[in-house]
mmCIF file of C-alpha atoms in Angstrom:
data_model
loop_
_atom_site.group_PDB
_atom_site.id
_atom_site.type_symbol
_atom_site.label_atom_id
_atom_site.label_comp_id
_atom_site.label_asym_id
_atom_site.label_seq_id
_atom_site.Cartn_x
_atom_site.Cartn_y
_atom_site.Cartn_z
ATOM 1 C CA GLN A 68 4.951 -39.082 -87.223
ATOM 2 C CA ALA A 69 5.279 -41.618 -90.010
ATOM 3 C CA PHE A 70 8.443 -41.063 -91.988
ATOM 4 C CA MET A 71 10.467 -42.651 -94.760
ATOM 5 C CA SER A 72 14.130 -42.302 -95.521
ATOM 6 C CA ARG A 73 15.965 -43.395 -98.621
ATOM 7 C CA ASN A 74 17.456 -46.869 -98.379
ATOM 8 C CA LEU A 75 20.864 -47.275 -100.039
ATOM 9 C CA ILE A 76 20.780 -51.040 -100.275
ATOM 10 C CA ALA A 77 18.753 -52.766 -103.012
ATOM 11 C CA ASP A 78 16.052 -55.246 -101.980
ATOM 12 C CA GLY A 79 16.119 -53.846 -98.450
ATOM 13 C CA GLY A 80 12.661 -55.106 -97.616
ATOM 14 C CA MET A 81 13.451 -58.466 -99.259
ATOM 15 C CA GLU A 82 10.293 -58.154 -101.375
ATOM 16 C CA GLN A 83 11.849 -58.630 -104.805
ATOM 17 C CA GLY A 84 11.425 -61.921 -106.574
ATOM 18 C CA GLY A 85 14.069 -64.627 -106.579
ATOM 19 C CA ILE A 86 16.955 -63.673 -104.304
ATOM 20 C CA GLY A 87 16.829 -60.037 -105.399
ATOM 21 C CA ALA A 88 20.076 -58.114 -105.234
ATOM 22 C CA TRP A 89 21.891 -60.686 -103.067
ATOM 23 C CA THR A 90 24.397 -63.275 -104.260
ATOM 24 C CA ALA A 91 25.754 -66.350 -102.539
ATOM 25 C CA GLY A 92 28.997 -65.626 -100.724
ATOM 26 C CA ASP A 93 30.484 -69.063 -101.441
ATOM 27 C CA ALA A 94 29.537 -72.346 -103.077
ATOM 28 C CA ALA A 95 28.065 -73.718 -99.838
ATOM 29 C CA SER A 96 25.695 -70.743 -99.372
ATOM 30 C CA THR A 97 22.192 -71.290 -100.761
ATOM 31 C CA LEU A 98 19.903 -68.271 -101.005
ATOM 32 C CA ALA A 99 16.143 -68.146 -101.494
ATOM 33 C CA LYS A 100 13.142 -65.997 -100.678
ATOM 34 C CA ASP A 101 10.829 -67.349 -97.989
ATOM 35 C CA THR A 102 7.181 -66.498 -97.419
ATOM 36 C CA THR A 103 6.562 -68.376 -94.171
ATOM 37 C CA THR A 104 9.341 -67.111 -91.879
ATOM 38 C CA VAL A 105 9.097 -63.325 -92.087
ATOM 39 C CA LYS A 106 9.422 -60.351 -89.774
ATOM 40 C CA PHE A 107 7.839 -57.717 -92.053
ATOM 41 C CA ASP A 108 5.746 -57.752 -95.236
ATOM 42 C CA THR A 109 5.709 -60.941 -97.297
ATOM 43 C CA LEU A 110 9.267 -62.173 -97.907
ATOM 44 C CA SER A 111 12.540 -62.759 -96.079
ATOM 45 C CA LEU A 112 15.969 -63.760 -97.339
ATOM 46 C CA LYS A 113 16.685 -67.393 -96.439
ATOM 47 C CA ILE A 114 20.352 -68.462 -96.111
ATOM 48 C CA THR A 115 21.024 -72.185 -95.933
ATOM 49 C CA ASN A 116 24.404 -73.482 -94.890
ATOM 50 C CA ALA A 117 25.470 -76.559 -96.887
ATOM 51 C CA ASP A 118 28.752 -77.299 -95.112
ATOM 52 C CA ALA A 119 30.514 -76.802 -91.779
ATOM 53 C CA THR A 120 31.593 -73.216 -92.468
ATOM 54 C CA GLN A 121 29.764 -69.926 -92.271
ATOM 55 C CA ALA A 122 27.292 -69.310 -95.089
ATOM 56 C CA PHE A 123 26.426 -65.763 -96.173
ATOM 57 C CA ALA A 124 24.701 -63.507 -98.714
ATOM 58 C CA ARG A 125 26.626 -60.671 -100.298
ATOM 59 C CA GLN A 126 25.912 -57.308 -101.868
ATOM 60 C CA THR A 127 28.187 -54.361 -102.782
ATOM 61 C CA ILE A 128 26.857 -50.804 -102.559
ATOM 62 C CA THR A 129 28.156 -47.377 -103.581
ATOM 63 C CA THR A 130 29.511 -45.320 -100.670
ATOM 64 C CA ALA A 131 31.784 -42.336 -100.051
ATOM 65 C CA ALA A 132 35.143 -42.855 -98.355
ATOM 66 C CA GLY A 133 35.177 -41.514 -94.790
ATOM 67 C CA GLU A 134 31.399 -41.130 -94.548
ATOM 68 C CA ASP A 135 29.327 -42.916 -91.884
ATOM 69 C CA TYR A 136 26.373 -45.181 -92.581
ATOM 70 C CA ARG A 137 23.775 -46.918 -90.471
ATOM 71 C CA PHE A 138 22.945 -50.609 -90.930
ATOM 72 C CA HIS A 139 19.573 -51.689 -89.637
ATOM 73 C CA GLY A 140 17.760 -55.001 -90.116
ATOM 74 C CA TRP A 141 16.259 -58.071 -88.521
ATOM 75 C CA PHE A 142 17.917 -61.487 -88.251
ATOM 76 C CA ARG A 143 16.327 -64.801 -87.283
ATOM 77 C CA THR A 144 18.745 -67.236 -85.695
ATOM 78 C CA PRO A 145 19.066 -70.849 -86.887
ATOM 79 C CA ALA A 146 18.248 -73.866 -84.723
ATOM 80 C CA THR A 147 21.949 -74.222 -83.811
ATOM 81 C CA VAL A 148 23.336 -70.795 -83.027
ATOM 82 C CA SER A 149 27.071 -70.123 -83.200
ATOM 83 C CA THR A 150 28.033 -67.008 -81.241
ATOM 84 C CA SER A 151 31.452 -67.023 -82.924
ATOM 85 C CA SER A 152 29.988 -66.893 -86.431
ATOM 86 C CA GLU A 153 29.654 -63.604 -88.212
ATOM 87 C CA ILE A 154 26.100 -62.245 -88.230
ATOM 88 C CA VAL A 155 26.869 -59.363 -90.575
ATOM 89 C CA SER A 156 30.176 -57.936 -91.734
ATOM 90 C CA VAL A 157 31.168 -54.785 -93.612
ATOM 91 C CA ASP A 158 34.152 -54.967 -95.984
ATOM 92 C CA ALA A 159 35.450 -58.045 -94.182
ATOM 93 C CA SER A 160 38.802 -57.913 -95.903
ATOM 94 C CA SER A 161 39.528 -54.249 -95.186
ATOM 95 C CA SER A 162 41.092 -52.524 -92.219
ATOM 96 C CA LEU A 163 37.756 -50.881 -91.432
ATOM 97 C CA SER A 164 35.768 -54.095 -91.298
ATOM 98 C CA PHE A 165 33.072 -54.404 -88.640
ATOM 99 C CA ILE A 166 31.620 -57.680 -87.470
ATOM 100 C CA ALA A 167 28.518 -57.939 -85.301
ATOM 101 C CA ASN A 168 28.529 -61.324 -83.600
ATOM 102 C CA SER A 169 26.368 -61.022 -80.526
ATOM 103 C CA LEU A 170 23.196 -59.301 -81.828
ATOM 104 C CA THR A 171 21.433 -57.669 -78.871
ATOM 105 C CA THR A 172 22.576 -60.394 -76.453
ATOM 106 C CA THR A 173 25.652 -62.543 -75.953
ATOM 107 C CA THR A 174 23.486 -65.664 -75.655
ATOM 108 C CA PRO A 175 21.001 -65.505 -78.543
ATOM 109 C CA ALA A 176 18.132 -68.003 -78.504
ATOM 110 C CA ALA A 177 17.462 -70.366 -81.361
ATOM 111 C CA ASN A 178 14.836 -69.583 -84.020
ATOM 112 C CA THR A 179 14.312 -66.028 -82.734
ATOM 113 C CA TRP A 180 14.204 -62.664 -84.509
ATOM 114 C CA TYR A 181 16.756 -60.053 -83.327
ATOM 115 C CA GLU A 182 17.251 -56.453 -84.323
ATOM 116 C CA VAL A 183 20.702 -55.600 -85.722
ATOM 117 C CA ASP A 184 21.624 -51.920 -85.565
ATOM 118 C CA PHE A 185 25.097 -50.355 -85.927
ATOM 119 C CA THR A 186 27.049 -47.632 -87.753
ATOM 120 C CA PHE A 187 30.164 -47.996 -89.857
ATOM 121 C CA GLU A 188 32.607 -45.782 -91.723
ATOM 122 C CA ALA A 189 33.094 -46.519 -95.430
ATOM 123 C CA GLN A 190 36.689 -47.013 -96.568
ATOM 124 C CA ASP A 191 36.178 -46.184 -100.241
ATOM 125 C CA ALA A 192 33.645 -45.846 -103.056
ATOM 126 C CA THR A 193 32.274 -49.353 -102.674
ATOM 127 C CA THR A 194 31.315 -51.318 -99.566
ATOM 128 C CA THR A 195 30.550 -55.025 -99.409
ATOM 129 C CA ILE A 196 27.887 -56.225 -97.007
ATOM 130 C CA ASP A 197 27.770 -59.883 -95.953
ATOM 131 C CA LEU A 198 24.710 -61.294 -94.167
ATOM 132 C CA GLY A 199 25.530 -64.515 -92.324
ATOM 133 C CA SER A 200 23.443 -67.571 -91.542
ATOM 134 C CA GLY A 201 24.515 -67.448 -87.890
ATOM 135 C CA SER A 202 25.820 -70.989 -87.763
ATOM 136 C CA ALA A 203 28.859 -72.957 -88.773
ATOM 137 C CA SER A 204 26.903 -76.234 -88.794
ATOM 138 C CA SER A 205 25.718 -77.934 -91.948
ATOM 139 C CA THR A 206 22.022 -77.669 -93.002
ATOM 140 C CA GLU A 207 21.425 -74.728 -90.647
ATOM 141 C CA ILE A 208 19.220 -71.843 -91.827
ATOM 142 C CA GLY A 209 19.224 -68.113 -90.947
ATOM 143 C CA TYR A 210 16.772 -65.466 -92.159
ATOM 144 C CA TRP A 211 17.113 -61.735 -92.847
ATOM 145 C CA ASP A 212 14.328 -59.177 -93.288
ATOM 146 C CA ASN A 213 13.932 -55.445 -93.715
ATOM 147 C CA VAL A 214 17.692 -54.788 -94.100
ATOM 148 C CA LYS A 215 18.434 -51.127 -94.785
ATOM 149 C CA ILE A 216 21.483 -48.857 -94.979
ATOM 150 C CA HIS A 217 21.187 -45.108 -94.501
ATOM 151 C CA LYS A 218 23.794 -42.383 -94.973
ATOM 152 C CA ASN A 219 24.500 -40.507 -91.756
ATOM 153 C CA LEU A 220 24.197 -36.696 -91.816
ATOM 154 C CA VAL A 221 26.367 -36.415 -88.690
ATOM 155 C CA ASN A 222 30.024 -36.858 -89.585
ATOM 156 C CA ASN A 223 31.575 -39.827 -87.788
ATOM 157 C CA GLY A 224 28.362 -40.804 -86.081
ATOM 158 C CA GLY A 225 30.013 -44.090 -85.253
ATOM 159 C CA MET A 226 32.856 -42.072 -83.703
ATOM 160 C CA GLU A 227 35.398 -43.977 -85.783
ATOM 161 C CA GLY A 228 37.330 -40.985 -87.126
ATOM 162 C CA THR A 229 40.794 -39.869 -86.090
ATOM 163 C CA TYR A 230 40.613 -37.702 -82.962
ATOM 164 C CA VAL A 231 42.351 -34.337 -82.854
ATOM 165 C CA SER A 232 42.750 -33.102 -79.305
ATOM 166 C CA GLY A 233 40.129 -35.628 -78.258
ATOM 167 C CA LEU A 234 37.535 -34.576 -80.845
ATOM 168 C CA ALA A 235 36.371 -36.278 -84.032
ATOM 169 C CA PRO A 236 35.935 -34.121 -87.149
ATOM 170 C CA ASN A 237 33.000 -31.675 -87.005
ATOM 171 C CA TRP A 238 32.611 -31.936 -83.225
ATOM 172 C CA THR A 239 33.718 -28.937 -81.132
ATOM 173 C CA ASN A 240 34.253 -28.519 -77.396
ATOM 174 C CA GLN A 241 31.743 -25.899 -76.374
ATOM 175 C CA GLY A 242 32.897 -25.671 -72.780
ATOM 176 C CA THR A 243 35.620 -27.195 -70.693
ATOM 177 C CA ALA A 244 34.771 -30.887 -71.092
ATOM 178 C CA THR A 245 37.542 -33.450 -71.233
ATOM 179 C CA VAL A 246 37.000 -35.408 -74.440
ATOM 180 C CA ALA A 247 38.823 -38.535 -75.575
ATOM 181 C CA SER A 248 38.310 -41.658 -77.642
ATOM 182 C CA SER A 249 37.347 -44.851 -75.825
ATOM 183 C CA THR A 250 37.271 -48.495 -76.872
ATOM 184 C CA THR A 251 34.331 -49.177 -74.560
ATOM 185 C CA VAL A 252 31.909 -49.326 -77.442
ATOM 186 C CA HIS A 253 28.453 -50.491 -78.434
ATOM 187 C CA SER A 254 29.650 -51.176 -81.977
ATOM 188 C CA GLY A 255 32.614 -50.354 -84.184
ATOM 189 C CA SER A 256 35.993 -49.596 -82.631
ATOM 190 C CA LEU A 257 35.684 -46.192 -80.900
ATOM 191 C CA ALA A 258 33.262 -44.235 -78.723
ATOM 192 C CA GLN A 259 33.421 -40.563 -77.732
ATOM 193 C CA GLN A 260 34.029 -40.149 -73.981
ATOM 194 C CA VAL A 261 32.976 -36.851 -72.463
ATOM 195 C CA THR A 262 34.012 -36.035 -68.907
ATOM 196 C CA GLY A 263 32.540 -33.039 -67.137
ATOM 197 C CA GLY A 264 30.449 -31.887 -64.232
ATOM 198 C CA SER A 265 27.862 -29.604 -65.772
ATOM 199 C CA THR A 266 25.643 -29.148 -68.840
ATOM 200 C CA THR A 267 28.024 -26.497 -70.186
ATOM 201 C CA GLN A 268 30.874 -29.006 -70.369
ATOM 202 C CA ASN A 269 29.963 -30.720 -73.637
ATOM 203 C CA VAL A 270 30.845 -31.324 -77.252
ATOM 204 C CA THR A 271 28.532 -30.015 -79.932
ATOM 205 C CA GLN A 272 27.812 -30.232 -83.654
ATOM 206 C CA ASN A 273 25.401 -28.395 -85.912
ATOM 207 C CA ILE A 274 24.036 -30.130 -88.980
ATOM 208 C CA THR A 275 22.053 -28.702 -91.895
ATOM 209 C CA VAL A 276 18.499 -29.984 -92.312
ATOM 210 C CA VAL A 277 15.501 -28.954 -94.419
ATOM 211 C CA SER A 278 12.818 -27.000 -92.592
ATOM 212 C CA GLY A 279 9.504 -28.849 -92.495
ATOM 213 C CA LYS A 280 10.991 -32.281 -93.096
ATOM 214 C CA TYR A 281 11.066 -35.133 -90.601
ATOM 215 C CA TYR A 282 14.329 -36.614 -89.244
ATOM 216 C CA THR A 283 15.301 -39.248 -86.721
ATOM 217 C CA VAL A 284 18.419 -38.931 -84.512
ATOM 218 C CA SER A 285 19.580 -42.228 -83.025
ATOM 219 C CA GLY A 286 22.589 -42.963 -80.818
ATOM 220 C CA TRP A 287 23.850 -45.194 -77.985
ATOM 221 C CA LEU A 288 24.604 -43.848 -74.501
ATOM 222 C CA ALA A 289 26.423 -45.345 -71.527
ATOM 223 C CA ARG A 290 27.884 -43.938 -68.306
ATOM 224 C CA SER A 291 31.446 -44.943 -67.482
ATOM 225 C CA SER A 292 31.334 -44.340 -63.714
ATOM 226 C CA GLY A 293 30.040 -42.018 -61.039
ATOM 227 C CA THR A 294 26.480 -40.733 -60.707
ATOM 228 C CA GLY A 295 24.095 -38.748 -62.862
ATOM 229 C CA ASN A 296 23.229 -39.063 -66.536
ATOM 230 C CA THR A 297 25.045 -39.348 -69.809
ATOM 231 C CA THR A 298 23.060 -37.008 -72.054
ATOM 232 C CA MET A 299 22.396 -36.220 -75.711
ATOM 233 C CA GLU A 300 20.563 -32.952 -76.082
ATOM 234 C CA LEU A 301 18.968 -32.046 -79.399
ATOM 235 C CA SER A 302 17.467 -28.750 -80.494
ATOM 236 C CA GLY A 303 15.992 -27.528 -83.740
ATOM 237 C CA ALA A 304 12.298 -28.138 -83.200
ATOM 238 C CA GLY A 305 11.878 -27.688 -79.509
ATOM 239 C CA THR A 306 14.376 -29.590 -77.356
ATOM 240 C CA ALA A 307 14.811 -33.270 -76.596
ATOM 241 C CA THR A 308 17.018 -34.360 -73.720
ATOM 242 C CA LEU A 309 17.863 -38.054 -74.002
ATOM 243 C CA THR A 310 19.570 -39.497 -70.912
ATOM 244 C CA HIS A 311 20.927 -42.774 -69.593
ATOM 245 C CA ASN A 312 22.616 -43.582 -66.290
ATOM 246 C CA THR A 313 24.132 -47.084 -66.317
ATOM 247 C CA SER A 314 27.233 -48.626 -67.842
ATOM 248 C CA THR A 315 25.171 -50.705 -70.272
ATOM 249 C CA TYR A 316 24.690 -49.102 -73.685
ATOM 250 C CA THR A 317 21.095 -48.150 -74.494
ATOM 251 C CA LYS A 318 19.734 -46.792 -77.781
ATOM 252 C CA LYS A 319 18.112 -43.359 -77.630
ATOM 253 C CA SER A 320 16.159 -41.858 -80.509
ATOM 254 C CA TRP A 321 14.219 -38.704 -81.298
ATOM 255 C CA THR A 322 12.030 -38.064 -84.358
ATOM 256 C CA PHE A 323 11.240 -34.456 -85.136
ATOM 257 C CA LYS A 324 9.967 -32.033 -87.761
ATOM 258 C CA ALA A 325 12.676 -29.462 -88.454
ATOM 259 C CA ALA A 326 11.515 -25.921 -87.669
ATOM 260 C CA SER A 327 14.694 -24.325 -89.078
ATOM 261 C CA THR A 328 17.689 -25.316 -91.202
ATOM 262 C CA THR A 329 19.924 -26.311 -88.253
ATOM 263 C CA LEU A 330 19.904 -29.164 -85.753
ATOM 264 C CA THR A 331 22.222 -28.776 -82.768
ATOM 265 C CA ILE A 332 23.501 -31.906 -80.998
ATOM 266 C CA GLU A 333 25.193 -31.660 -77.590
ATOM 267 C CA LEU A 334 26.837 -34.597 -75.779
ATOM 268 C CA TYR A 335 27.675 -34.259 -72.125
ATOM 269 C CA ASN A 336 27.993 -36.170 -68.833
#
């Protein structure tokens, strides 16, 4: 089930010569390509901090206002890690900025590769991505590799949209579930909270796909309280039931070959 999706960010695999599509975020940020400290392929983006403030690499991409996008990449921490420093930010000066500080752990180790994975909602036609060095100390170095941004086919996949009667745009209440926004999130500012006691109490969305093509659905599940599973059920080429039953967010994914032109997603408790 090998698959490839279009990457919206230039130099995503960091394989271009020089520093590729990235520019230094400030005068104290030095960028270079590195061939010895890599996660994939042959090159990574090396960010060296020349002063006692956060260093970062910057790139602006074309987006559509109100659409959701997925950021995915790998970051290698410097020798001196600062958990208060930005790892990656999206439109840092806008009201919809998102900052991922803690990677996959709140106590990241030094000189270690971590996966960075989150969704964000674009504010307008251009979105600025900043990749940080991970330290506010001088001479520290962070590395980035295989950074990609993908457009989300599910509206408000990050659940950041304005809720109407508890539902984000394009989601409908199929049964009698109680649905509300929640600030108990994996990333971004909002999650969708579904309260119910049976599989018929859920929210659902249908998206259009191309029959015969491969797709990957990815999301984060957590249970607020009680017993049983938080569930994301997917149908369109057989059925996948992805469940999780603790209060810690866990990523769940399903890769499938579309057998029709519709994928149905159901979220329930």
